[in-house]
């Protein structure tokens, strides 16, 4: 009985770095804790560099976080970071479909990413084949690629 009280007390003290298990979970069944609702988030460029949007899921290989991003501060880097946020938020919503605040954030980030891709493509050329929708001609296979030339969006 004391163990049950201790677990319930610990549940109320959990931070965003701790997940939740189902109440009265059966013995001898493996469970993966579910991420708590609306956890803190990294800024988009830091999320891209760290490989996750959520600090609670940031578990670097051999405890050595990635601290470099050659595209940071460039138009291509900003576009990459926005698209990474779209992926991360949609994965979060797969397990938390009722989190309306994150859903609204996802919709605004999608709009920013679409606007960013359109502006980037008009200035530097398409990054993905779907970017030709914003081009005047089929220039998807034109050299140099956006990441190969400093004048096309990278330092």
GROMACS .gro file of N, CA and C in nm:
model
  465
    1UNK      N    1   0.082  -0.119   0.000
    1UNK     CA    2   0.000   0.000   0.000
    1UNK      C    3   0.087   0.125   0.000
    2UNK      N    4   0.197   0.123   0.077
    2UNK     CA    5   0.286   0.239   0.081
    2UNK      C    6   0.347   0.267  -0.056
    3UNK      N    7   0.381   0.160  -0.130
    3UNK     CA    8   0.440   0.178  -0.263
    3UNK      C    9   0.344   0.249  -0.356
    4UNK      N   10   0.217   0.219  -0.346
    4UNK     CA   11   0.117   0.285  -0.431
    4UNK      C   12   0.112   0.433  -0.400
    5UNK      N   13   0.112   0.469  -0.273
    5UNK     CA   14   0.111   0.610  -0.234
    5UNK      C   15   0.236   0.681  -0.283
    6UNK      N   16   0.351   0.617  -0.272
    6UNK     CA   17   0.476   0.679  -0.316
    6UNK      C   18   0.469   0.705  -0.466
    7UNK      N   19   0.424   0.610  -0.546
    7UNK     CA   20   0.414   0.630  -0.690
    7UNK      C   21   0.320   0.744  -0.725
    8UNK      N   22   0.206   0.752  -0.657
    8UNK     CA   23   0.112   0.860  -0.687
    8UNK      C   24   0.172   0.994  -0.648
    9UNK      N   25   0.247   0.999  -0.539
    9UNK     CA   26   0.313   1.123  -0.499
    9UNK      C   27   0.418   1.162  -0.603
   10UNK      N   28   0.496   1.064  -0.650
   10UNK     CA   29   0.600   1.092  -0.749
   10UNK      C   30   0.538   1.140  -0.881
   11UNK      N   31   0.421   1.086  -0.920
   11UNK     CA   32   0.356   1.128  -1.044
   11UNK      C   33   0.328   1.276  -1.045
   12UNK      N   34   0.292   1.332  -0.930
   12UNK     CA   35   0.258   1.475  -0.927
   12UNK      C   36   0.383   1.562  -0.931
   13UNK      N   37   0.501   1.505  -0.908
   13UNK     CA   38   0.625   1.582  -0.908
   13UNK      C   39   0.704   1.567  -1.037
   14UNK      N   40   0.649   1.502  -1.137
   14UNK     CA   41   0.721   1.477  -1.262
   14UNK      C   42   0.739   1.605  -1.341
   15UNK      N   43   0.857   1.620  -1.400
   15UNK     CA   44   0.885   1.734  -1.488
   15UNK      C   45   0.862   1.691  -1.632
   16UNK      N   46   0.888   1.782  -1.725
   16UNK     CA   47   0.871   1.751  -1.867
   16UNK      C   48   0.967   1.643  -1.914
   17UNK      N   49   1.070   1.612  -1.835
   17UNK     CA   50   1.165   1.509  -1.873
   17UNK      C   51   1.117   1.369  -1.834
   18UNK      N   52   1.001   1.360  -1.771
   18UNK     CA   53   0.945   1.233  -1.728
   18UNK      C   54   0.814   1.208  -1.800
   19UNK      N   55   0.791   1.084  -1.839
   19UNK     CA   56   0.666   1.048  -1.904
   19UNK      C   57   0.566   0.995  -1.804
   20UNK      N   58   0.450   0.958  -1.853
   20UNK     CA   59   0.345   0.903  -1.768
   20UNK      C   60   0.311   0.762  -1.814
   21UNK      N   61   0.283   0.676  -1.717
   21UNK     CA   62   0.237   0.540  -1.747
   21UNK      C   63   0.089   0.531  -1.718
   22UNK      N   64   0.020   0.435  -1.783
   22UNK     CA   65  -0.123   0.419  -1.755
   22UNK      C   66  -0.145   0.384  -1.608
   23UNK      N   67  -0.255   0.432  -1.551
   23UNK     CA   68  -0.289   0.399  -1.413
   23UNK      C   69  -0.319   0.250  -1.405
   24UNK      N   70  -0.274   0.189  -1.299
   24UNK     CA   71  -0.295   0.045  -1.275
   24UNK      C   72  -0.242  -0.040  -1.390
   25UNK      N   73  -0.123  -0.008  -1.438
   25UNK     CA   74  -0.062  -0.085  -1.547
   25UNK      C   75  -0.036  -0.228  -1.500
   26UNK      N   76  -0.068  -0.329  -1.583
   26UNK     CA   77  -0.046  -0.468  -1.544
   26UNK      C   78   0.104  -0.499  -1.528
   27UNK      N   79   0.133  -0.597  -1.445
   27UNK     CA   80   0.271  -0.641  -1.426
   27UNK      C   81   0.319  -0.718  -1.548
   28UNK      N   82   0.449  -0.723  -1.569
   28UNK     CA   83   0.514  -0.803  -1.672
   28UNK      C   84   0.474  -0.762  -1.813
   29UNK      N   85   0.438  -0.636  -1.832
   29UNK     CA   86   0.409  -0.583  -1.965
   29UNK      C   87   0.498  -0.461  -1.983
   30UNK      N   88   0.568  -0.454  -2.094
   30UNK     CA   89   0.657  -0.339  -2.118
   30UNK      C   90   0.575  -0.218  -2.157
   31UNK      N   91   0.613  -0.102  -2.105
   31UNK     CA   92   0.548   0.024  -2.138
   31UNK      C   93   0.654   0.128  -2.170
   32UNK      N   94   0.623   0.214  -2.261
   32UNK     CA   95   0.707   0.330  -2.288
   32UNK      C   96   0.628   0.451  -2.239
   33UNK      N   97   0.685   0.529  -2.148
   33UNK     CA   98   0.612   0.646  -2.098
   33UNK      C   99   0.576   0.741  -2.212
   34UNK      N  100   0.461   0.802  -2.202
   34UNK     CA  101   0.413   0.897  -2.302
   34UNK      C  102   0.458   1.037  -2.262
   35UNK      N  103   0.507   1.112  -2.359
   35UNK     CA  104   0.549   1.249  -2.336
   35UNK      C  105   0.432   1.330  -2.280
   36UNK      N  106   0.461   1.417  -2.183
   36UNK     CA  107   0.356   1.499  -2.124
   36UNK      C  108   0.304   1.602  -2.223
   37UNK      N  109   0.185   1.653  -2.199
   37UNK     CA  110   0.119   1.748  -2.288
   37UNK      C  111   0.193   1.882  -2.288
   38UNK      N  112   0.209   1.939  -2.409
   38UNK     CA  113   0.267   2.071  -2.432
   38UNK      C  114   0.400   2.092  -2.358
   39UNK      N  115   0.500   2.008  -2.387
   39UNK     CA  116   0.631   2.024  -2.321
   39UNK      C  117   0.706   2.145  -2.374
   40UNK      N  118   0.812   2.189  -2.304
   40UNK     CA  119   0.893   2.301  -2.355
   40UNK      C  120   0.958   2.262  -2.488
   41UNK      N  121   0.994   2.365  -2.565
   41UNK     CA  122   1.050   2.343  -2.698
   41UNK      C  123   1.175   2.428  -2.719
   42UNK      N  124   1.268   2.375  -2.799
   42UNK     CA  125   1.384   2.452  -2.843
   42UNK      C  126   1.339   2.549  -2.952
   43UNK      N  127   1.416   2.654  -2.975
   43UNK     CA  128   1.397   2.741  -3.091
   43UNK      C  129   1.426   2.656  -3.216
   44UNK      N  130   1.371   2.695  -3.330
   44UNK     CA  131   1.378   2.611  -3.450
   44UNK      C  132   1.520   2.576  -3.492
   45UNK      N  133   1.613   2.672  -3.495
   45UNK     CA  134   1.749   2.640  -3.540
   45UNK      C  135   1.821   2.551  -3.441
   46UNK      N  136   1.798   2.573  -3.310
   46UNK     CA  137   1.861   2.486  -3.211
   46UNK      C  138   1.802   2.345  -3.218
   47UNK      N  139   1.671   2.335  -3.244
   47UNK     CA  140   1.607   2.203  -3.257
   47UNK      C  141   1.669   2.125  -3.371
   48UNK      N  142   1.690   2.191  -3.484
   48UNK     CA  143   1.752   2.125  -3.599
   48UNK      C  144   1.892   2.075  -3.562
   49UNK      N  145   1.969   2.158  -3.493
   49UNK     CA  146   2.104   2.121  -3.455
   49UNK      C  147   2.105   2.006  -3.354
   50UNK      N  148   2.011   2.008  -3.258
   50UNK     CA  149   2.008   1.906  -3.153
   50UNK      C  150   1.941   1.776  -3.199
   51UNK      N  151   1.860   1.784  -3.306
   51UNK     CA  152   1.794   1.665  -3.357
   51UNK      C  153   1.660   1.636  -3.294
   52UNK      N  154   1.609   1.729  -3.214
   52UNK     CA  155   1.477   1.716  -3.154
   52UNK      C  156   1.426   1.854  -3.117
   53UNK      N  157   1.297   1.872  -3.123
   53UNK     CA  158   1.235   1.998  -3.084
   53UNK      C  159   1.217   2.006  -2.933
   54UNK      N  160   1.214   1.890  -2.868
   54UNK     CA  161   1.178   1.884  -2.726
   54UNK      C  162   1.299   1.854  -2.638
   55UNK      N  163   1.335   1.942  -2.545
   55UNK     CA  164   1.448   1.918  -2.455
   55UNK      C  165   1.437   1.787  -2.377
   56UNK      N  166   1.316   1.748  -2.340
   56UNK     CA  167   1.299   1.625  -2.265
   56UNK      C  168   1.335   1.500  -2.343
   57UNK      N  169   1.337   1.509  -2.476
   57UNK     CA  170   1.374   1.396  -2.561
   57UNK      C  171   1.517   1.407  -2.612
   58UNK      N  172   1.590   1.507  -2.568
   58UNK     CA  173   1.726   1.531  -2.615
   58UNK      C  174   1.821   1.438  -2.540
   59UNK      N  175   1.854   1.327  -2.602
   59UNK     CA  176   1.942   1.227  -2.545
   59UNK      C  177   2.058   1.203  -2.641
   60UNK      N  178   2.160   1.291  -2.639
   60UNK     CA  179   2.268   1.281  -2.737
   60UNK      C  180   2.348   1.152  -2.725
   61UNK      N  181   2.395   1.105  -2.840
   61UNK     CA  182   2.478   0.985  -2.846
   61UNK      C  183   2.604   1.006  -2.764
   62UNK      N  184   2.632   0.913  -2.676
   62UNK     CA  185   2.750   0.918  -2.588
   62UNK      C  186   2.755   1.050  -2.510
   63UNK      N  187   2.639   1.106  -2.481
   63UNK     CA  188   2.625   1.229  -2.403
   63UNK      C  189   2.704   1.346  -2.464
   64UNK      N  190   2.718   1.346  -2.596
   64UNK     CA  191   2.788   1.453  -2.666
   64UNK      C  192   2.691   1.519  -2.764
   65UNK      N  193   2.632   1.632  -2.726
   65UNK     CA  194   2.535   1.696  -2.816
   65UNK      C  195   2.601   1.759  -2.937
   66UNK      N  196   2.528   1.763  -3.046
   66UNK     CA  197   2.574   1.832  -3.165
   66UNK      C  198   2.566   1.982  -3.138
   67UNK      N  199   2.672   2.055  -3.162
   67UNK     CA  200   2.673   2.199  -3.133
   67UNK      C  201   2.706   2.283  -3.255
   68UNK      N  202   2.708   2.220  -3.373
   68UNK     CA  203   2.740   2.296  -3.494
   68UNK      C  204   2.632   2.277  -3.599
   69UNK      N  205   2.613   2.379  -3.677
   69UNK     CA  206   2.521   2.373  -3.790
   69UNK      C  207   2.578   2.466  -3.897
   70UNK      N  208   2.635   2.412  -4.003
   70UNK     CA  209   2.698   2.497  -4.104
   70UNK      C  210   2.601   2.590  -4.176
   71UNK      N  211   2.472   2.562  -4.166
   71UNK     CA  212   2.372   2.645  -4.234
   71UNK      C  213   2.306   2.746  -4.141
   72UNK      N  214   2.345   2.751  -4.014
   72UNK     CA  215   2.283   2.843  -3.918
   72UNK      C  216   2.298   2.987  -3.966
   73UNK      N  217   2.189   3.061  -3.956
   73UNK     CA  218   2.190   3.202  -3.993
   73UNK      C  219   2.178   3.229  -4.142
   74UNK      N  220   2.160   3.124  -4.222
   74UNK     CA  221   2.145   3.142  -4.366
   74UNK      C  222   1.999   3.118  -4.404
   75UNK      N  223   1.956   3.168  -4.520
   75UNK     CA  224   1.818   3.139  -4.563
   75UNK      C  225   1.790   2.989  -4.574
   76UNK      N  226   1.885   2.911  -4.623
   76UNK     CA  227   1.866   2.767  -4.632
   76UNK      C  228   1.853   2.706  -4.493
   77UNK      N  229   1.935   2.751  -4.399
   77UNK     CA  230   1.928   2.701  -4.262
   77UNK      C  231   1.794   2.732  -4.197
   78UNK      N  232   1.742   2.852  -4.221
   78UNK     CA  233   1.612   2.888  -4.165
   78UNK      C  234   1.501   2.800  -4.223
   79UNK      N  235   1.508   2.775  -4.353
   79UNK     CA  236   1.409   2.690  -4.418
   79UNK      C  237   1.417   2.546  -4.365
   80UNK      N  238   1.538   2.495  -4.348
   80UNK     CA  239   1.558   2.361  -4.293
   80UNK      C  240   1.500   2.352  -4.152
   81UNK      N  241   1.524   2.455  -4.071
   81UNK     CA  242   1.476   2.455  -3.933
   81UNK      C  243   1.323   2.456  -3.927
   82UNK      N  244   1.260   2.536  -4.013
   82UNK     CA  245   1.113   2.540  -4.015
   82UNK      C  246   1.055   2.404  -4.056
   83UNK      N  247   1.112   2.343  -4.158
   83UNK     CA  248   1.063   2.212  -4.203
   83UNK      C  249   1.087   2.104  -4.097
   84UNK      N  250   1.196   2.117  -4.022
   84UNK     CA  251   1.222   2.023  -3.913
   84UNK      C  252   1.116   2.039  -3.804
   85UNK      N  253   1.079   2.163  -3.773
   85UNK     CA  254   0.975   2.187  -3.673
   85UNK      C  255   0.842   2.126  -3.716
   86UNK      N  256   0.809   2.137  -3.845
   86UNK     CA  257   0.685   2.078  -3.895
   86UNK      C  258   0.684   1.927  -3.868
   87UNK      N  259   0.796   1.860  -3.897
   87UNK     CA  260   0.805   1.715  -3.875
   87UNK      C  261   0.792   1.682  -3.726
   88UNK      N  262   0.865   1.753  -3.641
   88UNK     CA  263   0.863   1.726  -3.498
   88UNK      C  264   0.725   1.750  -3.437
   89UNK      N  265   0.661   1.861  -3.474
   89UNK     CA  266   0.528   1.890  -3.420
   89UNK      C  267   0.426   1.787  -3.466
   90UNK      N  268   0.436   1.743  -3.592
   90UNK     CA  269   0.341   1.643  -3.640
   90UNK      C  270   0.362   1.509  -3.571
   91UNK      N  271   0.487   1.472  -3.542
   91UNK     CA  272   0.513   1.349  -3.467
   91UNK      C  273   0.456   1.358  -3.326
   92UNK      N  274   0.472   1.474  -3.262
   92UNK     CA  275   0.416   1.495  -3.128
   92UNK      C  276   0.264   1.480  -3.132
   93UNK      N  277   0.201   1.540  -3.234
   93UNK     CA  278   0.055   1.535  -3.244
   93UNK      C  279   0.003   1.394  -3.275
   94UNK      N  280   0.089   1.306  -3.329
   94UNK     CA  281   0.049   1.167  -3.349
   94UNK      C  282   0.013   1.101  -3.215
   95UNK      N  283   0.082   1.140  -3.108
   95UNK     CA  284   0.056   1.081  -2.977
   95UNK      C  285  -0.027   1.173  -2.887
   96UNK      N  286  -0.046   1.299  -2.926
   96UNK     CA  287  -0.123   1.396  -2.848
   96UNK      C  288  -0.220   1.472  -2.940
   97UNK      N  289  -0.311   1.402  -3.008
   97UNK     CA  290  -0.397   1.469  -3.106
   97UNK      C  291  -0.489   1.574  -3.047
   98UNK      N  292  -0.512   1.572  -2.917
   98UNK     CA  293  -0.601   1.670  -2.855
   98UNK      C  294  -0.531   1.796  -2.809
   99UNK      N  295  -0.400   1.809  -2.829
   99UNK     CA  296  -0.326   1.928  -2.783
   99UNK      C  297  -0.349   2.041  -2.884
  100UNK      N  298  -0.452   2.117  -2.862
  100UNK     CA  299  -0.494   2.222  -2.955
  100UNK      C  300  -0.389   2.332  -2.970
  101UNK      N  301  -0.319   2.365  -2.862
  101UNK     CA  302  -0.217   2.470  -2.868
  101UNK      C  303  -0.104   2.432  -2.964
  102UNK      N  304  -0.058   2.308  -2.955
  102UNK     CA  305   0.048   2.261  -3.045
  102UNK      C  306  -0.005   2.250  -3.188
  103UNK      N  307  -0.131   2.211  -3.204
  103UNK     CA  308  -0.190   2.205  -3.338
  103UNK      C  309  -0.192   2.343  -3.403
  104UNK      N  310  -0.227   2.446  -3.326
  104UNK     CA  311  -0.227   2.583  -3.380
  104UNK      C  312  -0.084   2.626  -3.414
  105UNK      N  313   0.012   2.586  -3.330
  105UNK     CA  314   0.153   2.616  -3.360
  105UNK      C  315   0.195   2.548  -3.488
  106UNK      N  316   0.156   2.422  -3.506
  106UNK     CA  317   0.190   2.348  -3.628
  106UNK      C  318   0.136   2.421  -3.752
  107UNK      N  319   0.012   2.465  -3.747
  107UNK     CA  320  -0.046   2.533  -3.862
  107UNK      C  321   0.030   2.661  -3.894
  108UNK      N  322   0.071   2.736  -3.792
  108UNK     CA  323   0.145   2.860  -3.818
  108UNK      C  324   0.285   2.831  -3.871
  109UNK      N  325   0.350   2.725  -3.822
  109UNK     CA  326   0.484   2.690  -3.871
  109UNK      C  327   0.475   2.639  -4.015
  110UNK      N  328   0.371   2.563  -4.048
  110UNK     CA  329   0.352   2.518  -4.187
  110UNK      C  330   0.339   2.638  -4.280
  111UNK      N  331   0.260   2.737  -4.239
  111UNK     CA  332   0.243   2.858  -4.321
  111UNK      C  333   0.376   2.931  -4.338
  112UNK      N  334   0.454   2.943  -4.231
  112UNK     CA  335   0.586   3.007  -4.241
  112UNK      C  336   0.680   2.928  -4.333
  113UNK      N  337   0.678   2.795  -4.321
  113UNK     CA  338   0.765   2.712  -4.405
  113UNK      C  339   0.726   2.723  -4.552
  114UNK      N  340   0.598   2.726  -4.582
  114UNK     CA  341   0.553   2.740  -4.721
  114UNK      C  342   0.593   2.877  -4.776
  115UNK      N  343   0.574   2.981  -4.697
  115UNK     CA  344   0.613   3.116  -4.740
  115UNK      C  345   0.764   3.124  -4.758
  116UNK      N  346   0.838   3.063  -4.664
  116UNK     CA  347   0.983   3.063  -4.674
  116UNK      C  348   1.034   2.988  -4.795
  117UNK      N  349   0.973   2.873  -4.826
  117UNK     CA  350   1.015   2.796  -4.943
  117UNK      C  351   0.987   2.874  -5.071
  118UNK      N  352   0.873   2.941  -5.075
  118UNK     CA  353   0.839   3.019  -5.194
  118UNK      C  354   0.939   3.132  -5.215
  119UNK      N  355   0.972   3.206  -5.109
  119UNK     CA  356   1.069   3.316  -5.120
  119UNK      C  357   1.208   3.264  -5.154
  120UNK      N  358   1.249   3.153  -5.088
  120UNK     CA  359   1.380   3.097  -5.114
  120UNK      C  360   1.392   3.053  -5.259
  121UNK      N  361   1.290   2.983  -5.309
  121UNK     CA  362   1.292   2.931  -5.446
  121UNK      C  363   1.299   3.043  -5.548
  122UNK      N  364   1.225   3.149  -5.525
  122UNK     CA  365   1.228   3.262  -5.618
  122UNK      C  366   1.366   3.327  -5.622
  123UNK      N  367   1.434   3.327  -5.507
  123UNK     CA  368   1.565   3.393  -5.500
  123UNK      C  369   1.681   3.302  -5.539
  124UNK      N  370   1.677   3.174  -5.494
  124UNK     CA  371   1.792   3.085  -5.510
  124UNK      C  372   1.765   2.963  -5.597
  125UNK      N  373   1.641   2.930  -5.623
  125UNK     CA  374   1.607   2.808  -5.695
  125UNK      C  375   1.547   2.706  -5.600
  126UNK      N  376   1.487   2.600  -5.655
  126UNK     CA  377   1.416   2.502  -5.572
  126UNK      C  378   1.510   2.418  -5.486
  127UNK      N  379   1.463   2.387  -5.366
  127UNK     CA  380   1.536   2.300  -5.274
  127UNK      C  381   1.486   2.157  -5.290
  128UNK      N  382   1.359   2.142  -5.318
  128UNK     CA  383   1.299   2.011  -5.343
  128UNK      C  384   1.229   2.017  -5.479
  129UNK      N  385   1.198   1.902  -5.534
  129UNK     CA  386   1.134   1.901  -5.664
  129UNK      C  387   0.999   1.972  -5.659
  130UNK      N  388   0.930   1.969  -5.545
  130UNK     CA  389   0.802   2.040  -5.535
  130UNK      C  390   0.821   2.191  -5.539
  131UNK      N  391   0.943   2.238  -5.517
  131UNK     CA  392   0.973   2.381  -5.524
  131UNK      C  393   0.963   2.438  -5.664
  132UNK      N  394   0.960   2.354  -5.766
  132UNK     CA  395   0.947   2.406  -5.903
  132UNK      C  396   0.811   2.471  -5.924
  133UNK      N  397   0.718   2.447  -5.834
  133UNK     CA  398   0.588   2.513  -5.843
  133UNK      C  399   0.602   2.665  -5.832
  134UNK      N  400   0.711   2.712  -5.771
  134UNK     CA  401   0.736   2.855  -5.755
  134UNK      C  402   0.836   2.908  -5.858
  135UNK      N  403   0.878   2.823  -5.952
  135UNK     CA  404   0.978   2.862  -6.052
  135UNK      C  405   0.912   2.902  -6.183
  136UNK      N  406   0.988   2.970  -6.268
  136UNK     CA  407   0.940   3.010  -6.400
  136UNK      C  408   0.964   2.901  -6.504
  137UNK      N  409   1.060   2.810  -6.475
  137UNK     CA  410   1.089   2.699  -6.566
  137UNK      C  411   1.132   2.578  -6.483
  138UNK      N  412   1.147   2.463  -6.549
  138UNK     CA  413   1.189   2.343  -6.477
  138UNK      C  414   1.340   2.350  -6.455
  139UNK      N  415   1.377   2.408  -6.342
  139UNK     CA  416   1.519   2.426  -6.312
  139UNK      C  417   1.565   2.341  -6.194
  140UNK      N  418   1.492   2.234  -6.167
  140UNK     CA  419   1.525   2.147  -6.055
  140UNK      C  420   1.663   2.086  -6.069
  141UNK      N  421   1.705   2.052  -6.190
  141UNK     CA  422   1.835   1.986  -6.207
  141UNK      C  423   1.947   2.084  -6.241
  142UNK      N  424   1.921   2.214  -6.232
  142UNK     CA  425   2.022   2.314  -6.264
  142UNK      C  426   2.132   2.316  -6.158
  143UNK      N  427   2.256   2.326  -6.204
  143UNK     CA  428   2.370   2.342  -6.112
  143UNK      C  429   2.395   2.490  -6.091
  144UNK      N  430   2.454   2.532  -5.983
  144UNK     CA  431   2.485   2.452  -5.864
  144UNK      C  432   2.361   2.433  -5.778
  145UNK      N  433   2.366   2.332  -5.691
  145UNK     CA  434   2.258   2.310  -5.596
  145UNK      C  435   2.262   2.421  -5.492
  146UNK      N  436   2.151   2.450  -5.426
  146UNK     CA  437   2.147   2.561  -5.331
  146UNK      C  438   2.255   2.554  -5.223
  147UNK      N  439   2.292   2.436  -5.177
  147UNK     CA  440   2.391   2.424  -5.071
  147UNK      C  441   2.535   2.426  -5.125
  148UNK      N  442   2.554   2.436  -5.258
  148UNK     CA  443   2.687   2.436  -5.314
  148UNK      C  444   2.741   2.574  -5.347
  149UNK      N  445   2.657   2.676  -5.340
  149UNK     CA  446   2.697   2.808  -5.384
  149UNK      C  447   2.660   2.912  -5.279
  150UNK      N  448   2.757   2.991  -5.236
  150UNK     CA  449   2.734   3.092  -5.133
  150UNK      C  450   2.629   3.194  -5.176
  151UNK      N  451   2.618   3.220  -5.302
  151UNK     CA  452   2.522   3.319  -5.348
  151UNK      C  453   2.380   3.265  -5.359
  152UNK      N  454   2.363   3.134  -5.335
  152UNK     CA  455   2.230   3.073  -5.346
  152UNK      C  456   2.174   3.036  -5.210
  153UNK      N  457   2.214   3.107  -5.103
  153UNK     CA  458   2.149   3.086  -4.975
  153UNK      C  459   2.235   3.035  -4.864
  154UNK      N  460   2.362   3.005  -4.889
  154UNK     CA  461   2.450   2.957  -4.786
  154UNK      C  462   2.569   3.050  -4.778
  155UNK      N  463   2.626   3.062  -4.660
  155UNK     CA  464   2.742   3.151  -4.642
  155UNK      C  465   2.854   3.116  -4.737
   0.00000   0.00000   0.00000
